[in-house]
Short mmCIF file of C-alpha atoms in Angstrom, two decimals:
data_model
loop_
_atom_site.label_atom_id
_atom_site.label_comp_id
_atom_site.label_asym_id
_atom_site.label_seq_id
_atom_site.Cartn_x
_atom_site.Cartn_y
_atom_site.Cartn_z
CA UNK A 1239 0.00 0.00 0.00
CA UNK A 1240 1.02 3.60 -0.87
CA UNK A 1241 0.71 6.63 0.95
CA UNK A 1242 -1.07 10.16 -0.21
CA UNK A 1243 1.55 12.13 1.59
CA UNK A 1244 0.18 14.14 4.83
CA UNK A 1245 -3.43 13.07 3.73
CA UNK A 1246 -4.01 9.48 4.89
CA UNK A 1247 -2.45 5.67 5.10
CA UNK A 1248 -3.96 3.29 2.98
CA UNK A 1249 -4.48 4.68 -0.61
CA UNK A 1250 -3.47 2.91 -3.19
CA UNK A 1251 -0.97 3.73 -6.20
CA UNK A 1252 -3.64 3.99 -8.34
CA UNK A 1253 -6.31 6.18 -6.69
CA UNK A 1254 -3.07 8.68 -5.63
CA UNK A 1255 -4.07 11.08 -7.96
CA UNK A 1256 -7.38 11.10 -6.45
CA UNK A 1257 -6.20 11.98 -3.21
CA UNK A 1258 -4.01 14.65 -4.32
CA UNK A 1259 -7.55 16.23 -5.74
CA UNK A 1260 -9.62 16.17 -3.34
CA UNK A 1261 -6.78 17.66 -0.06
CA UNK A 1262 -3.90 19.44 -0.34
CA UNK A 1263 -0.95 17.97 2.29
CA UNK A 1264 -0.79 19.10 5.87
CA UNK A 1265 1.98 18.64 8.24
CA UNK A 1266 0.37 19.79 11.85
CA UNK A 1267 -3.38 20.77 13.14
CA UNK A 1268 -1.39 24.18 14.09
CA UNK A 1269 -1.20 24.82 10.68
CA UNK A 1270 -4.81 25.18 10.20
CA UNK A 1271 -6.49 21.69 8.96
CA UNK A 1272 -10.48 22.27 8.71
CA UNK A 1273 -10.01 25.86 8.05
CA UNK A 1274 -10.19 25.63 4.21
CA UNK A 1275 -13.39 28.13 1.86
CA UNK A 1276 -15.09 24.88 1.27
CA UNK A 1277 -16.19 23.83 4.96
CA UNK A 1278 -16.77 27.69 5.44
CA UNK A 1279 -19.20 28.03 2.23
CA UNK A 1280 -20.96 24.29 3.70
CA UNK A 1281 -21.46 26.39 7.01
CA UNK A 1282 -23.64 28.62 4.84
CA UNK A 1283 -25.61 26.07 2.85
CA UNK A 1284 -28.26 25.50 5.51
CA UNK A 1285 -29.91 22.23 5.87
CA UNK A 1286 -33.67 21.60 5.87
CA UNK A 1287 -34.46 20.82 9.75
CA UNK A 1288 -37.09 18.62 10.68
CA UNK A 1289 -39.07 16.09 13.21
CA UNK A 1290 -41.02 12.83 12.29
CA UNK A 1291 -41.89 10.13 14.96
CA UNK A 1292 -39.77 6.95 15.34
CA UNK A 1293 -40.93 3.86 17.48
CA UNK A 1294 -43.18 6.60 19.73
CA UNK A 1295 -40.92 9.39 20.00
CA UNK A 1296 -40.11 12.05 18.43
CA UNK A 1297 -36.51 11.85 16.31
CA UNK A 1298 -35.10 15.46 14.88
CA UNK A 1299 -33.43 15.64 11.57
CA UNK A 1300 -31.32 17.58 9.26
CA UNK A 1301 -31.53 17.04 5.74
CA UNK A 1302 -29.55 18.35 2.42
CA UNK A 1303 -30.73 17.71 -1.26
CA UNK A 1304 -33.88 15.29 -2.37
CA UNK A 1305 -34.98 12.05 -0.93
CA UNK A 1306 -35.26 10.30 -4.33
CA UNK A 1307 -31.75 10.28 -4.95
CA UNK A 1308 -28.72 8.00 -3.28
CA UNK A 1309 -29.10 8.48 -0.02
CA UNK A 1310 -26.16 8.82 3.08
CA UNK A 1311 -26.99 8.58 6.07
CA UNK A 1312 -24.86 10.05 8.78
CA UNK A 1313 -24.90 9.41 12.40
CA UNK A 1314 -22.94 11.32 15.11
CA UNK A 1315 -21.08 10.24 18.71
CA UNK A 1316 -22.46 10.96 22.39
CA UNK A 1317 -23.05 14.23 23.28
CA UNK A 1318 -22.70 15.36 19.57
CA UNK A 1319 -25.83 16.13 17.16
CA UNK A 1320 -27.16 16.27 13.25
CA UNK A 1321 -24.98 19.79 13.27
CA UNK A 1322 -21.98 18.14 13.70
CA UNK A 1323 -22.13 17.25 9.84
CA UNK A 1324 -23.04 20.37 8.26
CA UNK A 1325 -19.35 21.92 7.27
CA UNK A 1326 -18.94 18.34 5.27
CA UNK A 1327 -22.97 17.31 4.22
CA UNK A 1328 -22.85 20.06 1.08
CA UNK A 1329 -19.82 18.78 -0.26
CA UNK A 1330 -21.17 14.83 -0.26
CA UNK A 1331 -23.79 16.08 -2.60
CA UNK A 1332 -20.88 16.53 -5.04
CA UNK A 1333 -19.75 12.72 -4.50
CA UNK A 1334 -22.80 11.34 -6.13
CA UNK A 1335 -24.86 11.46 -3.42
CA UNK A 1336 -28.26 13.75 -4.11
CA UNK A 1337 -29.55 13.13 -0.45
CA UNK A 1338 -27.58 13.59 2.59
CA UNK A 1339 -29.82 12.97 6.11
CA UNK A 1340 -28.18 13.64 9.07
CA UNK A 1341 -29.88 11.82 12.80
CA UNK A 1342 -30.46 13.64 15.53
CA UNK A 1343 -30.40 10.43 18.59
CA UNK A 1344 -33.05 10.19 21.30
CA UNK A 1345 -31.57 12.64 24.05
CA UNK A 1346 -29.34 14.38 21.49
CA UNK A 1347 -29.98 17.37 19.62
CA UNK A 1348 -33.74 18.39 19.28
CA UNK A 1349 -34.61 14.77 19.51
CA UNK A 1350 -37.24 13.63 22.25
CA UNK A 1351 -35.72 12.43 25.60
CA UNK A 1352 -35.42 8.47 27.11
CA UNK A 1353 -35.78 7.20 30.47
CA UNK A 1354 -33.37 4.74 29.13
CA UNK A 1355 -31.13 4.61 26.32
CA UNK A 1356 -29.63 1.46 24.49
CA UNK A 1357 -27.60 0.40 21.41
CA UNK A 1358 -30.55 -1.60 20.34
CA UNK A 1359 -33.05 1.37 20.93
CA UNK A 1360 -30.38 4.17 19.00
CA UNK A 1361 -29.91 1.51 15.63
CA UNK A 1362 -33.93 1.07 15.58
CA UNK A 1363 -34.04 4.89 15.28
CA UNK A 1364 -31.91 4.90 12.44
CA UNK A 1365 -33.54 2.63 10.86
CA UNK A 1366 -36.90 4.08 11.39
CA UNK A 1367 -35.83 7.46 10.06
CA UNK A 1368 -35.19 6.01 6.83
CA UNK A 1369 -38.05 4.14 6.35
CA UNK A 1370 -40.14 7.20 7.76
CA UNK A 1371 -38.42 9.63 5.19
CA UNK A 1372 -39.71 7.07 2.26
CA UNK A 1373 -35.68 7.56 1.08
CA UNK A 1374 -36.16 5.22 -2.08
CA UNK A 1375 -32.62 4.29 -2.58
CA UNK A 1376 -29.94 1.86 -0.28
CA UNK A 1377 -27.95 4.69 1.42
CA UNK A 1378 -24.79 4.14 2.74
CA UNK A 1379 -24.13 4.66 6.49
CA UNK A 1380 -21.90 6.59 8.40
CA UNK A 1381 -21.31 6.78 11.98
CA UNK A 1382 -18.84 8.82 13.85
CA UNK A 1383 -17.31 6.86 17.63
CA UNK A 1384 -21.34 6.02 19.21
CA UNK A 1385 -22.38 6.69 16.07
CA UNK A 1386 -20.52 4.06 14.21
CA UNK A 1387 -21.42 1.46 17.17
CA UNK A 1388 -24.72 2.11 16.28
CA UNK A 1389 -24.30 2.03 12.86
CA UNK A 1390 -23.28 -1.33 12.91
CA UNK A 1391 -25.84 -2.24 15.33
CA UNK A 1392 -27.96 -0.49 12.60
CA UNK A 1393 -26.31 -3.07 9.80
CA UNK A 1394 -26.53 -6.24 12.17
CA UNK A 1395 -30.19 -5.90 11.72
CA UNK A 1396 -31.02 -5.09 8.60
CA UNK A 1397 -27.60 -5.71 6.02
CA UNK A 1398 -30.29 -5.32 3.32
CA UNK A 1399 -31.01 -2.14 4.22
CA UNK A 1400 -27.62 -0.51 3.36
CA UNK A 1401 -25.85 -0.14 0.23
CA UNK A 1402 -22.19 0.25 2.88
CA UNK A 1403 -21.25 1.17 6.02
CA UNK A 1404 -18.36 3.04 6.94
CA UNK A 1405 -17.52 3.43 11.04
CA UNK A 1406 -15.16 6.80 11.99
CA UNK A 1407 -13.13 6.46 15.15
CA UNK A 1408 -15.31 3.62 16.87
CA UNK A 1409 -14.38 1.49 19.79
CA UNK A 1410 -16.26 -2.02 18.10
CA UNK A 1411 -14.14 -4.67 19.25
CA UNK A 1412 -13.24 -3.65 22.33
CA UNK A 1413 -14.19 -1.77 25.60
CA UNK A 1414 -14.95 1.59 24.85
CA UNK A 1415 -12.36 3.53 27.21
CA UNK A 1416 -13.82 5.45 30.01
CA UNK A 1417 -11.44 8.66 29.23
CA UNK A 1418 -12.04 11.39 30.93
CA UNK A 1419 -14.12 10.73 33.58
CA UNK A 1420 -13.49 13.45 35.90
CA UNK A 1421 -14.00 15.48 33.17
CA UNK A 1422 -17.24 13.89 32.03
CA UNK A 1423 -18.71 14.33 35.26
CA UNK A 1424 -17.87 17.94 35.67
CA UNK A 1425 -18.89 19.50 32.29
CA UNK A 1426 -21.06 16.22 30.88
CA UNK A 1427 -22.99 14.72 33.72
CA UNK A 1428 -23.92 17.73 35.53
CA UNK A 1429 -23.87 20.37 32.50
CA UNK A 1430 -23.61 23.97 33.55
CA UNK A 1431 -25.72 26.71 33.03
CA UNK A 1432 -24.67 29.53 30.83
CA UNK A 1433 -26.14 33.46 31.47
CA UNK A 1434 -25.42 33.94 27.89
CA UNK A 1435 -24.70 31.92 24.80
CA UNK A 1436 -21.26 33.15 23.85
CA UNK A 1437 -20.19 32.57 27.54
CA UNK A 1438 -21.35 28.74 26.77
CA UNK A 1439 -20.10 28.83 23.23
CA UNK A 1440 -16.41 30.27 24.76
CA UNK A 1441 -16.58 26.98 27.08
CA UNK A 1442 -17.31 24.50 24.59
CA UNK A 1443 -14.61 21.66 24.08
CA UNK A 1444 -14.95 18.51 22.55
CA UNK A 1445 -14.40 14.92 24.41
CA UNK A 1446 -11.94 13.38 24.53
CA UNK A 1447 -9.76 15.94 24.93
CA UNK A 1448 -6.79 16.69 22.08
CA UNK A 1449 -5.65 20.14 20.00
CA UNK A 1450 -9.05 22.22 19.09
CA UNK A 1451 -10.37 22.06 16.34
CA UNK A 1452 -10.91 25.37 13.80
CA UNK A 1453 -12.09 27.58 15.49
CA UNK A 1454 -14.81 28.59 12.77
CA UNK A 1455 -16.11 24.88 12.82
CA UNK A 1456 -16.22 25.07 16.95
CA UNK A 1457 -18.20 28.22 16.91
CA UNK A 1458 -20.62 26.67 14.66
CA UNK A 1459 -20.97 23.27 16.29
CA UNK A 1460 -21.13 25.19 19.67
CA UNK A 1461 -24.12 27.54 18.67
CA UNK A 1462 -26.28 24.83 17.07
CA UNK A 1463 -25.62 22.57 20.03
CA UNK A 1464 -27.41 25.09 22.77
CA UNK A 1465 -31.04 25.00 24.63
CA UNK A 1466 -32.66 27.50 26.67
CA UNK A 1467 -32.97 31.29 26.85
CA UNK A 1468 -32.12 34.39 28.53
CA UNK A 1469 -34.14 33.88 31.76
CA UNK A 1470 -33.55 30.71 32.59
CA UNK A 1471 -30.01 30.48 31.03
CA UNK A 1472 -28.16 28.36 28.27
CA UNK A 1473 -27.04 24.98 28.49
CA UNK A 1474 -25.90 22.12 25.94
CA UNK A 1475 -28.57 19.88 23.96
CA UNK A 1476 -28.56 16.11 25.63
CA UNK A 1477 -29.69 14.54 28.24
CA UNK A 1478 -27.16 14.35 30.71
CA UNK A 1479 -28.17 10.21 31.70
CA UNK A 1480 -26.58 9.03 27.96
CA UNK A 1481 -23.56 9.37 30.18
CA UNK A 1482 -24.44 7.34 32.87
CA UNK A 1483 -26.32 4.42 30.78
CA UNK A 1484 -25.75 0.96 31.80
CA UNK A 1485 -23.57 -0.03 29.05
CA UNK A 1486 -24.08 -3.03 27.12
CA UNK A 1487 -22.28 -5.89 28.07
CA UNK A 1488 -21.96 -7.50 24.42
CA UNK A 1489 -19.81 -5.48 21.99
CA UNK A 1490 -20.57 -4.63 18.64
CA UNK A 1491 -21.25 -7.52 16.44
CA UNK A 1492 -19.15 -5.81 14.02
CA UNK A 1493 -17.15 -9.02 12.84
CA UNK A 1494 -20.93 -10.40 11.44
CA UNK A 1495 -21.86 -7.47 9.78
CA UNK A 1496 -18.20 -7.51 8.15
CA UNK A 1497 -19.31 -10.60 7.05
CA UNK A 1498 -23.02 -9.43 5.73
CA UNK A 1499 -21.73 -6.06 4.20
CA UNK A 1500 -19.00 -8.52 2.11
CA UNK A 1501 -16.56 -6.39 1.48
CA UNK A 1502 -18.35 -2.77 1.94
CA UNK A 1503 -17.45 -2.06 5.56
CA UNK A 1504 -14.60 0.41 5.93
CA UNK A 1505 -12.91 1.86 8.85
CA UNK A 1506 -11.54 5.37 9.37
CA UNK A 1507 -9.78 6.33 12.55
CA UNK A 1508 -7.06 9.37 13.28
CA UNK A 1509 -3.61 8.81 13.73
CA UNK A 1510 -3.79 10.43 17.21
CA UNK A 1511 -6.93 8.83 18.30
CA UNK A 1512 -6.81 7.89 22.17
CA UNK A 1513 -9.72 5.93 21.08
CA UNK A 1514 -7.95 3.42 18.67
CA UNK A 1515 -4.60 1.94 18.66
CA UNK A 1516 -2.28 0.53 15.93
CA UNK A 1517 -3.27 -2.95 17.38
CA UNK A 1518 -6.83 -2.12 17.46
CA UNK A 1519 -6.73 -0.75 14.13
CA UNK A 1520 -4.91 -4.09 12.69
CA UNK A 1521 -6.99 -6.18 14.21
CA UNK A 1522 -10.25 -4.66 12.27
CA UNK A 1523 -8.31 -4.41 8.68
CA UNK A 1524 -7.48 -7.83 9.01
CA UNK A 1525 -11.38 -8.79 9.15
CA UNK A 1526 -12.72 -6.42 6.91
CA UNK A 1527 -9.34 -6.20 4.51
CA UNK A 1528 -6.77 -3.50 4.37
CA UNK A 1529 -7.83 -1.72 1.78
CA UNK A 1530 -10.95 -0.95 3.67
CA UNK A 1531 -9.27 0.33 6.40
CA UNK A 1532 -7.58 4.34 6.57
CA UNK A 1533 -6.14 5.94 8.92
CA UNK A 1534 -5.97 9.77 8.76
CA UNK A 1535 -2.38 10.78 9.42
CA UNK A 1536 -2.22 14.12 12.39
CA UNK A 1537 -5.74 13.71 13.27
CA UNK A 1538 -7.09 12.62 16.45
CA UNK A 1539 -10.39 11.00 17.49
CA UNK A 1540 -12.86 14.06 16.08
CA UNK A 1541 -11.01 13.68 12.50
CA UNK A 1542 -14.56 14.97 10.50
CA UNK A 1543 -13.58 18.25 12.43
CA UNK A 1544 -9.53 17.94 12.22
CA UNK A 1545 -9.29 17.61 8.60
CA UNK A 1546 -12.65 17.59 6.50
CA UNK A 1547 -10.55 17.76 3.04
CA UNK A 1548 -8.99 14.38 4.07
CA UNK A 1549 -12.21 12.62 5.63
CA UNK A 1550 -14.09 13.53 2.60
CA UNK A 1551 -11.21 12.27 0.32
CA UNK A 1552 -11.29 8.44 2.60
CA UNK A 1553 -14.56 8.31 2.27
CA UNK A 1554 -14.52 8.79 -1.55
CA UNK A 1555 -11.65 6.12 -1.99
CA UNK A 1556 -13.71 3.98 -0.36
CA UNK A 1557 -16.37 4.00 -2.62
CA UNK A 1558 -14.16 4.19 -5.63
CA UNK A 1559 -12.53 0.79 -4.04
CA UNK A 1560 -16.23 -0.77 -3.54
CA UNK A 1561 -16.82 -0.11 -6.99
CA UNK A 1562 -13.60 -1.66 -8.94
CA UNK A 1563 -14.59 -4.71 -6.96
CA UNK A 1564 -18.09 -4.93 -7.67
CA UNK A 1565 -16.62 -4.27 -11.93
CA UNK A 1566 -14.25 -7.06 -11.14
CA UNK A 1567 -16.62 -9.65 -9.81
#
């Protein structure tokens, strides 16, 4: 395997050129990854927010482009929301994708609230959502850390359902670390009250903890991630118990949906990820193949928000992979 120099590990000789397109070569975060016109003019390309009800509750929803066309579905980590995607959701609409739907989770976002909250429950949401929207095509399925636990979850179900599934920075075949407790507990668990929006948006940080992000990107994330109002203050959109669940004791049946998906399950993680190590990371290419599996050199466990140019460029090798095998069957 070659490498696309200061872009990602994994990218083949051939599909070099491709890379080279679609991000131009970084050497640190402090050098500005993220901060590029295109995830600024994405920022302005507002989605089409909306609700519909899933299994008896009500499931929020940001969309881009028309339903009729191929379909991606995206699906974000704990604590995140459908938001999270907007700097990158424009620019899939140029990968031959016409739809882009991004989830907002039960106790995420503007999504109703749980008295409990399960793998199981999350996957049927996603799965509801699509069949509520009427989307008429097999999307593919993305899922960033919880998000790609779910995803799979999502897969295990129905493998029918999905044209591919690609997890970002996911703990599947392991634990998932408990990193930053004391930190989770402070800022997560109990979240504080704000007096006025920029105060919260000044505070926010993302978890777990490594170099921030663009700063543009954090702004944005920050505002769209707030509830509440000047009297009774400003605080951050999810309900605080997703962080005290009782986790599942079974882990991701990721190794049978590897199996289902036959050969279109791929695996992203940053190079700096606390999240995933080397071993880790071997241990899933050598299940789902190598060439499925990138790593994004300098970026850490939030790589959609480290370096967009590169994410968007794995996830299009990907699919250019997927589809010299399916010509070559």
């Amino acid at each position: 395997m070659g490498h696309a120099e200061g872009i990602y590990t994994g990218c083949a000789r051939n599909e070099l050129e491709l890379c080279k397109q679609k991000s131009e070569p970084k050497t640190a975060l402090s050098q500005g990854v993220g901060q590029t016109d295109r995830t600024r003019r994405n920022l302005r390309a507002l989605p089409r927010n909306s609700k519909i009800n899933v299994n008896g509750i009500t499931i929020a929803l940001s969309e881009w482009g028309d339903r009729s066309s191929p379909s991606i579905v995206l699906v974000h980590g704990a604590a995140a929301n459908s938001r999270w995607w907007d700097h990158l959701a424009p620019s899939l609409l140029d990968e031959n994708f016409g739809h882009v739907v991004a989830i907002d989770l039960s106790g995420h976002g503007d999504s109703g609230w749980r008295t409990v909250y399960s793998r199981e429950q999350w996957a049927a949401e996603v799965i509801g959502l699509v069949k509520g929207l009427g989307i008429s095509s097999t999307p593919l399925l993305v899922g960033h850390s919880l998000g790609g636990v779910i995803a799979i979850e999502a897969v295990f179900r129905e493998p029918e359902a999905w044209s591919g599934l690609i997890v970002v920075d996911s703990a599947i075949g392991w634990s998932f670390p408990r990193l930053g407790e004391r930190k989770f507990g402070v800022d997560h668990r109990s979240p504080r009250k704000y007096a006025d929006p920029s105060d919260a948006v000044s505070h926010f940080r993302v978890v777990p903890a490594q170099p921030r992000p663009a700063e543009h990107l954090m702004e944005h994330i920050a505002s769209q991630s707030l509830r509440g109002d000047a009297i009774s203050g400003w605080t951050w959109k999810f309900d605080p118990s997703i962080l005290t669940r009782k986790r599942e004791a079974a882990l991701a049946p990721w190794e049978e949906v590897a199996d289902a998906m036959k050969g279109r399950f791929g695996y992203i993680r940053g190079e700096q990820s606390v999240l995933v190590n080397e071993q880790q990371f071997q241990t899933v290419a050598q299940k789902i193949g190598h060439q499925n599996a990138l790593t994004i050199r300098h970026a850490h466990h939030h790589l959609i928000l480290d370096d967009p140019e590169a994410f968007l460029s794995a996830l299009a090798i990907l699919r250019v992979r997927w589809a010299g095998a399916a010509r070559a069957r």
